[in-house]
CSV table of C-alpha atoms and ligand atoms in Angstrom, one decimal:
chain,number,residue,atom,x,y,z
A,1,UNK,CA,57.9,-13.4,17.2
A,2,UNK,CA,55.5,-11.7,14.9
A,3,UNK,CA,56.4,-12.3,11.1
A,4,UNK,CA,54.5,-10.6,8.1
A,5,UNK,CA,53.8,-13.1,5.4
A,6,UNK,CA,52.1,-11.7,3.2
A,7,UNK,CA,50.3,-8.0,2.5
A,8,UNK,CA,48.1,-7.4,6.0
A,9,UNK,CA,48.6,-11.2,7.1
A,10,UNK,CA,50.7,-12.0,9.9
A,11,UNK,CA,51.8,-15.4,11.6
A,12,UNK,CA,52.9,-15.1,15.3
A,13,UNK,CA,54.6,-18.4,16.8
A,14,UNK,CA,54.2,-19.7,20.4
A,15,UNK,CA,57.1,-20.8,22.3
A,16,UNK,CA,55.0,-23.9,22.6
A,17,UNK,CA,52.6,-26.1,20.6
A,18,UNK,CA,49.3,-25.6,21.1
A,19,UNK,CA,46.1,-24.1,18.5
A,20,UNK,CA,46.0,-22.4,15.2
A,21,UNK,CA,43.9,-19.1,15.7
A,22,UNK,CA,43.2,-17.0,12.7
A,23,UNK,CA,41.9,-13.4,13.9
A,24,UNK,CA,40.5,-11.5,11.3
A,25,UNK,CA,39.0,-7.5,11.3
A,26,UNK,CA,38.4,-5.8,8.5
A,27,UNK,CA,37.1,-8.3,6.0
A,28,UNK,CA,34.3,-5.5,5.5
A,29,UNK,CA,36.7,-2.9,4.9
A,30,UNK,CA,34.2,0.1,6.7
A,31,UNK,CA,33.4,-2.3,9.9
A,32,UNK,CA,36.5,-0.5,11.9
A,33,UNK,CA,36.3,-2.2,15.4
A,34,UNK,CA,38.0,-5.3,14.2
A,35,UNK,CA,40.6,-3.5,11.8
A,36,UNK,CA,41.8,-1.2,15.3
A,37,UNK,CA,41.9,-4.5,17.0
A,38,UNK,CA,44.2,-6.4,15.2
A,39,UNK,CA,46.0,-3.6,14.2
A,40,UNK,CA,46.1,-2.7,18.3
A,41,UNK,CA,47.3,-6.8,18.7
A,42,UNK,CA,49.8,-6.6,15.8
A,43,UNK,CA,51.6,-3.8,17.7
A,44,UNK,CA,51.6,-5.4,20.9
A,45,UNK,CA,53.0,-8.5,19.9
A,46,UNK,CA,55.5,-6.2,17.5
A,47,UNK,CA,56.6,-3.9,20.0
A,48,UNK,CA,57.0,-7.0,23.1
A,49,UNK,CA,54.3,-6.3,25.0
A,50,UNK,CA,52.4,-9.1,24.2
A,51,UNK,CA,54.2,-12.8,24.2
A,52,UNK,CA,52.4,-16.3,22.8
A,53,UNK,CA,53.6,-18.6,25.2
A,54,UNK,CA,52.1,-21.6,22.7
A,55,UNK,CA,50.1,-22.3,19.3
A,56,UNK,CA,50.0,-20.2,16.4
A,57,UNK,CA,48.1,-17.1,16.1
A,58,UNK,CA,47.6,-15.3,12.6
A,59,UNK,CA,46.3,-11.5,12.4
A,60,UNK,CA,45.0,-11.0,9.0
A,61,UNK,CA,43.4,-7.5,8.3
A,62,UNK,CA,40.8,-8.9,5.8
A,63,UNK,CA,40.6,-6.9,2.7
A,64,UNK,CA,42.9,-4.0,2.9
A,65,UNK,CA,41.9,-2.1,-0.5
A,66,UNK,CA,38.4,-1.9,1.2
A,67,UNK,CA,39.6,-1.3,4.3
A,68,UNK,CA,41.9,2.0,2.7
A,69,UNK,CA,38.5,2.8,0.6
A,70,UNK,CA,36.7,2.7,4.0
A,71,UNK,CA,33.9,0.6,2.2
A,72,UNK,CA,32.4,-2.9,2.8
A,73,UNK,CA,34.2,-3.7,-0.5
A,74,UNK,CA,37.2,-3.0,-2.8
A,75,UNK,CA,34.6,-1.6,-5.2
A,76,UNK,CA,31.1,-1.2,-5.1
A,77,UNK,CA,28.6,-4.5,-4.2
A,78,UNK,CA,32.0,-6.7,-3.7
A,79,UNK,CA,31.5,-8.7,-0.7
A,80,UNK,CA,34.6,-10.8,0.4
A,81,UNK,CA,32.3,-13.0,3.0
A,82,UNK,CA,30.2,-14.4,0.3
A,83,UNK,CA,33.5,-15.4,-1.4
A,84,UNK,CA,34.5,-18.5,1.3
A,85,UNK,CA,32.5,-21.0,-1.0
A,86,UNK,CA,33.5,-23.7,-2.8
A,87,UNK,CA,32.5,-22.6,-6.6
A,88,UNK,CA,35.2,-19.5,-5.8
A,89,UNK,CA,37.9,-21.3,-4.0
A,90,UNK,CA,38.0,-24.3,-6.1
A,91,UNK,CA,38.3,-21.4,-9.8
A,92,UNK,CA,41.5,-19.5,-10.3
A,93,UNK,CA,40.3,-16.4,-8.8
A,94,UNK,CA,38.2,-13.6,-11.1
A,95,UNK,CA,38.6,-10.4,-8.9
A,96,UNK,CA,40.3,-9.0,-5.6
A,97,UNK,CA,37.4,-10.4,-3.0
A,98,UNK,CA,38.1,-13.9,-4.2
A,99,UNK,CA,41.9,-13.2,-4.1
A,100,UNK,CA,41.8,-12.3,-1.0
A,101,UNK,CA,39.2,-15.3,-0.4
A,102,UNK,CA,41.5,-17.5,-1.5
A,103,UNK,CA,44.8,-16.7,0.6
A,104,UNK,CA,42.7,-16.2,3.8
A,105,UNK,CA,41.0,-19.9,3.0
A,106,UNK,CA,44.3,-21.7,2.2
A,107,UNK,CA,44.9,-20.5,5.9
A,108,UNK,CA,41.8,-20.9,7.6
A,109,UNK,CA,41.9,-25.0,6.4
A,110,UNK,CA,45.2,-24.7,8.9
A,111,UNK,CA,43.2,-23.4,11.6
A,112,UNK,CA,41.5,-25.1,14.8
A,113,UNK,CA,39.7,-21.3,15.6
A,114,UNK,CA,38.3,-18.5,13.5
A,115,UNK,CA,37.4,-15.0,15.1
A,116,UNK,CA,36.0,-12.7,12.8
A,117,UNK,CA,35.1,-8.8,13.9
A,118,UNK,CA,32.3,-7.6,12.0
A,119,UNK,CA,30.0,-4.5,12.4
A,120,UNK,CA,26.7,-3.6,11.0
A,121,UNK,CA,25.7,-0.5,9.0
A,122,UNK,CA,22.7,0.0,10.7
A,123,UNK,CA,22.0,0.2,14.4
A,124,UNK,CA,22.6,-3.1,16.2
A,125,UNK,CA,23.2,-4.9,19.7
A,126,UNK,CA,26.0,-6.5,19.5
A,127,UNK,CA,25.6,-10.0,18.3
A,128,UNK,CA,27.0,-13.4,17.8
A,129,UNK,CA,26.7,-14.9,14.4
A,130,UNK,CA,27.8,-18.5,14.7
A,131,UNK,CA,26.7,-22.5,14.7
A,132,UNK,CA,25.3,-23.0,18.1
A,133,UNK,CA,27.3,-26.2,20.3
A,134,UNK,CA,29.8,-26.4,22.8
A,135,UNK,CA,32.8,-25.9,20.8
A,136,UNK,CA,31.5,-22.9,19.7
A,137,UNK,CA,30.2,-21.9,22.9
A,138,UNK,CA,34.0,-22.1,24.2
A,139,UNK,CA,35.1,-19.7,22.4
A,140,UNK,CA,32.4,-17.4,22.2
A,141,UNK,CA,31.4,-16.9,25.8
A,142,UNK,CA,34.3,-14.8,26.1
A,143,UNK,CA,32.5,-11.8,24.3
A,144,UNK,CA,30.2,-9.6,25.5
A,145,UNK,CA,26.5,-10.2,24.4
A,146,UNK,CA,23.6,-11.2,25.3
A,147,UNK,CA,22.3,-13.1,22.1
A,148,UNK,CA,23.6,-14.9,18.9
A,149,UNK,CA,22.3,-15.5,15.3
A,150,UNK,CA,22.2,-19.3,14.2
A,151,UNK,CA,22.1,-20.2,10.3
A,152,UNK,CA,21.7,-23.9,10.0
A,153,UNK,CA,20.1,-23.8,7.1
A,154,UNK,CA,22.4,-21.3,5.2
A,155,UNK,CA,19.8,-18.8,4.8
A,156,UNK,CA,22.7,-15.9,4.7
A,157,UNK,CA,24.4,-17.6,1.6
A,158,UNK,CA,22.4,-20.1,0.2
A,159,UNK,CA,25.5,-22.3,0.8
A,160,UNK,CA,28.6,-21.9,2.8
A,161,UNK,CA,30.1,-18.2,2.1
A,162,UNK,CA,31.0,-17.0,5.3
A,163,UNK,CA,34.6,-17.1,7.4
A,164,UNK,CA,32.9,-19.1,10.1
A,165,UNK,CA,31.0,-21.5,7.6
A,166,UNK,CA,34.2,-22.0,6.1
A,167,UNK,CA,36.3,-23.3,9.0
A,168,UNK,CA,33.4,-25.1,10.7
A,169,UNK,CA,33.0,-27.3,7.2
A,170,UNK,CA,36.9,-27.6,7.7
A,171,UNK,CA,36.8,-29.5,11.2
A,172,UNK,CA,37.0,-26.0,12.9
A,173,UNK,CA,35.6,-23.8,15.0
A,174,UNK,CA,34.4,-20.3,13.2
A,175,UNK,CA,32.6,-17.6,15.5
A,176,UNK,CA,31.7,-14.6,13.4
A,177,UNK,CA,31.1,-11.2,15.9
A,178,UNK,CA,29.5,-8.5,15.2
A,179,UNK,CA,30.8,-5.8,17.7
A,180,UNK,CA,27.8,-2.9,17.0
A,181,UNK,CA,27.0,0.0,14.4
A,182,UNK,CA,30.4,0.5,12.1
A,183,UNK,CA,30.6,3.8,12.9
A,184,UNK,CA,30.8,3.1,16.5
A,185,UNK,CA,34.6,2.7,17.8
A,186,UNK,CA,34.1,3.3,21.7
A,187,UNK,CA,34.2,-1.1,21.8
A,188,UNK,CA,38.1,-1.3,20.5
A,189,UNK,CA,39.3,-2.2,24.1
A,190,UNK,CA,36.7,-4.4,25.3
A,191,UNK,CA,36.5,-6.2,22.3
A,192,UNK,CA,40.1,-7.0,22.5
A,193,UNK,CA,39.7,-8.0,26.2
A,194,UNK,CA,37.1,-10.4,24.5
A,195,UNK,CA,40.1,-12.0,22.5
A,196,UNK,CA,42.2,-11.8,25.0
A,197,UNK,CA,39.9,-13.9,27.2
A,198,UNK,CA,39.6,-16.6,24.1
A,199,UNK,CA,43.5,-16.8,24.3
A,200,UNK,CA,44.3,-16.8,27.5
A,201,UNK,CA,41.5,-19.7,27.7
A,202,UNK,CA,43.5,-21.6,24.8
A,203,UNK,CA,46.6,-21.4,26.8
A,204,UNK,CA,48.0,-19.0,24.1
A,205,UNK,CA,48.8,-16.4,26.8
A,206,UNK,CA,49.4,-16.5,30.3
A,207,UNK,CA,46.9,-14.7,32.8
A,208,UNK,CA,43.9,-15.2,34.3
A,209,UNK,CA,40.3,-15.4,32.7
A,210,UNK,CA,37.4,-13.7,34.8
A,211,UNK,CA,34.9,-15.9,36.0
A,212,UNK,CA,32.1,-15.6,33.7
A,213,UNK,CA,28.4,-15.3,34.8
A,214,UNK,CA,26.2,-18.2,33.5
A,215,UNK,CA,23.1,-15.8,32.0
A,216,UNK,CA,22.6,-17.9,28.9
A,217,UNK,CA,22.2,-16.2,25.7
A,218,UNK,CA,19.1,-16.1,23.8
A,219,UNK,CA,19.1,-18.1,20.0
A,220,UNK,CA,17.9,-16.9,17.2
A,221,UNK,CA,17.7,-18.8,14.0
A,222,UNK,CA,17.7,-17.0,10.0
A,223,UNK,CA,14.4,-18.0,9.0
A,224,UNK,CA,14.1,-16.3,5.2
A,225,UNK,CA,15.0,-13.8,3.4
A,226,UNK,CA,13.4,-10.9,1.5
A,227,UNK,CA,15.2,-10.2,-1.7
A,228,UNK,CA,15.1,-7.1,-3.7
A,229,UNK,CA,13.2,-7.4,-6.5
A,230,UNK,CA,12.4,-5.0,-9.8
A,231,UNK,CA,9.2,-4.3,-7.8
A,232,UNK,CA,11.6,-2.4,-5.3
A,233,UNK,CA,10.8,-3.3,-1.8
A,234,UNK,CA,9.8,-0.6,1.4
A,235,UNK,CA,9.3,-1.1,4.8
A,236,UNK,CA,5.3,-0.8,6.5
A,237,UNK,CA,5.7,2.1,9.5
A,238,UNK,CA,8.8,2.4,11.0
A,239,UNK,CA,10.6,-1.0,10.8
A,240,UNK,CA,14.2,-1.5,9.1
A,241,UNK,CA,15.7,0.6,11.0
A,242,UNK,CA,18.3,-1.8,12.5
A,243,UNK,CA,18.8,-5.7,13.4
A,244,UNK,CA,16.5,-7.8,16.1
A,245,UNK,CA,13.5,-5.2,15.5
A,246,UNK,CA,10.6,-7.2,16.5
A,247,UNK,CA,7.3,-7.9,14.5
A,248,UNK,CA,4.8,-10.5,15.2
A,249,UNK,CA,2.7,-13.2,13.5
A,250,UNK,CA,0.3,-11.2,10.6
A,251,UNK,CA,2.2,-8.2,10.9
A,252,UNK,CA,2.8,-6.7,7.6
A,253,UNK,CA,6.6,-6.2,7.4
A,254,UNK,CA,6.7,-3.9,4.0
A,255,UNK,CA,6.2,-4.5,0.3
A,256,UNK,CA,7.2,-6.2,-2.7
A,257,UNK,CA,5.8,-3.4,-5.1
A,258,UNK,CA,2.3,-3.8,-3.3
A,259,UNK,CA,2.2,-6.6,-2.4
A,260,UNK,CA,2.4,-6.9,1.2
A,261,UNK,CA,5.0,-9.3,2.9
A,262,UNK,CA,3.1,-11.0,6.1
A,263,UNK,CA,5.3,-12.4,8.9
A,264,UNK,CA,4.7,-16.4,9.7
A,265,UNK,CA,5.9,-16.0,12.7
A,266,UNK,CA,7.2,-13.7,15.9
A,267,UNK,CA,10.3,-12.8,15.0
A,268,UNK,CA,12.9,-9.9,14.5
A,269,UNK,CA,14.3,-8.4,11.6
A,270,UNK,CA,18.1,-8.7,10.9
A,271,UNK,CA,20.7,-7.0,8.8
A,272,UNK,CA,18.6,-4.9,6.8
A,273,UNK,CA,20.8,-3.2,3.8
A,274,UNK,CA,21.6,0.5,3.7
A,275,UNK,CA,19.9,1.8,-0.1
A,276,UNK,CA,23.5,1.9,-1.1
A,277,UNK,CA,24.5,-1.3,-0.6
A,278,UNK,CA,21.3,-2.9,-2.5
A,279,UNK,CA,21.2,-5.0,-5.6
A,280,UNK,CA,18.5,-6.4,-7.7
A,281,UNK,CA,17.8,-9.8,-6.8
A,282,UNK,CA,20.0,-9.9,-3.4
A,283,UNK,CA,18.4,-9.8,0.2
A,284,UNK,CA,17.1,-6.3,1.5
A,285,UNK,CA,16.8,-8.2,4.6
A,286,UNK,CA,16.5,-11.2,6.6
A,287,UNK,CA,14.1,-12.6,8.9
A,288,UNK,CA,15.2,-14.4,12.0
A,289,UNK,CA,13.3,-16.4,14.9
A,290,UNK,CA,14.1,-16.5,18.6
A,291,UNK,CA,14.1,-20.2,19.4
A,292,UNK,CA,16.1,-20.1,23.0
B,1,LIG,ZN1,30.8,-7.4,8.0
């Protein structure tokens, strides 16, 4: 039985016990893979044709004014993943991200398992953005990619901001995927095939999981982060394009005004920001190293 509980969050009860799975799309309303997905999954388990046989499985679309706006937030430079930290969660909440932050949280701290759709603006692989260990590993070798972006060391944030961070710091397990470019909705069905895998894996649904091939993934870790600064920032030749664009130890990434940014290390670029979606004093971009 699927129950609305409250405006785009759903509950859907297993006939047994079993986990607590929070699936969210759509937390970055313009990222439209995950918001067809559990809007697909909400139908299916309205409509019959899908049946939890045990746990509990919530389908939230994440911030539905974006999501109607078709923007990453419900007004410009909002950003309801950097809202899942404790300075927001712990204050009565200021604006509609941290509104939203808040009810999502309150049901995340329920949760054994977070799965959050995400695309990027620019072009992208898709990619894994998760802690790296076995419990995550469970859950995430279900989707289809060959690599996934670690952030030990909270480069992203600065602190714990995201969905996954959140639940992980909770005693859970949060896996963060990013399905490809935003504009890109040829994935839908695969990508619920993904979560379909995770379920059927947890016992949530009966069926069969396919035997998965054992090519490992290669790690990559956030390394640093370039922020934008009143210098204004520009890329040297033709990187920034999109994530996991390589450059190499002394390459000359861009420019801080003029002074040139030189990489430490062999590494790829990740999440670089659209012009529009820039702030003063916020990352332009990120730089991440393959460790595995
Ligand atoms: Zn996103």
């Amino acid at each position: 039985m699927i129950e609305a509980i409250s405006e785009s969050i759903a509950k859907v009860v297993g006939e047994q016990k079993g986990p607590t799975v929070v699936l969210l799309g759509g937390i970055h309303g313009n990222e439209r893979t995950g918001v067809e997905v559990v809007k697909k999954l909400a139908y299916q388990f309205e409509h019959g044709e899908k049946k939890l046989a045990s746990g509990v499985l919530y389908l939230i679309l994440g911030n539905p004014k974006a999501i109607e706006r078709n923007t990453r937030g419900s007004e410009d430079h909002a950003d309801l993943n950097r809202c899942f930290k404790y300075d927001v969660l712990e204050r009565v909440p200021e604006t509609y991200e941290q509104t939203r932050a808040h009810e999502i949280a309150k049901i995340l701290a329920t949760a054994d398992i977070s799965i959050d759709l995400h695309a990027t603006n620019k072009p992208s692989v898709p990619f894994l953005c998760c802690a790296v260990d076995e419990a995550h590993e469970k859950i995430y070798q279900w989707f289809d990619c060959d690599r996934v972006l670690a952030d030990p060391r909270y480069i992203l944030g600065g602190e714990s901001v995201t969905t996954d961070e959140f639940i992980d710091l909770q005693g859970g397990v949060g896996i963060c995927y990013e399905t490809g470019q935003s504009t890109d909705l040829t994935r839908v069905d695969e990508v619920l095939g993904d979560v379909m895998n995770v379920f059927i894996d947890q016992g949530m649904i009966d069926g069969f999981v396919p035997t998965r091939n054992t090519i490992g993934r290669s790690i990559y870790e956030l390394m640093s982060v370039i922020n934008l600064t009143d210098a204004g920032f520009r890329y040297e030749g033709t990187l920034g394009g999109g994530s996991f664009e390589e450059f190499t130890i002394g390459q000359t990434i861009g420019y801080v005004g003029d002074e040139p940014v030189v990489a430490e290390f062999d590494g790829v670029i990740v999440f670089p920001k659209i012009p529009e979606l820039q702030t003063l004093g916020k990352p332009v971009v990120y730089l991440a190293k393959k460790i595995k």
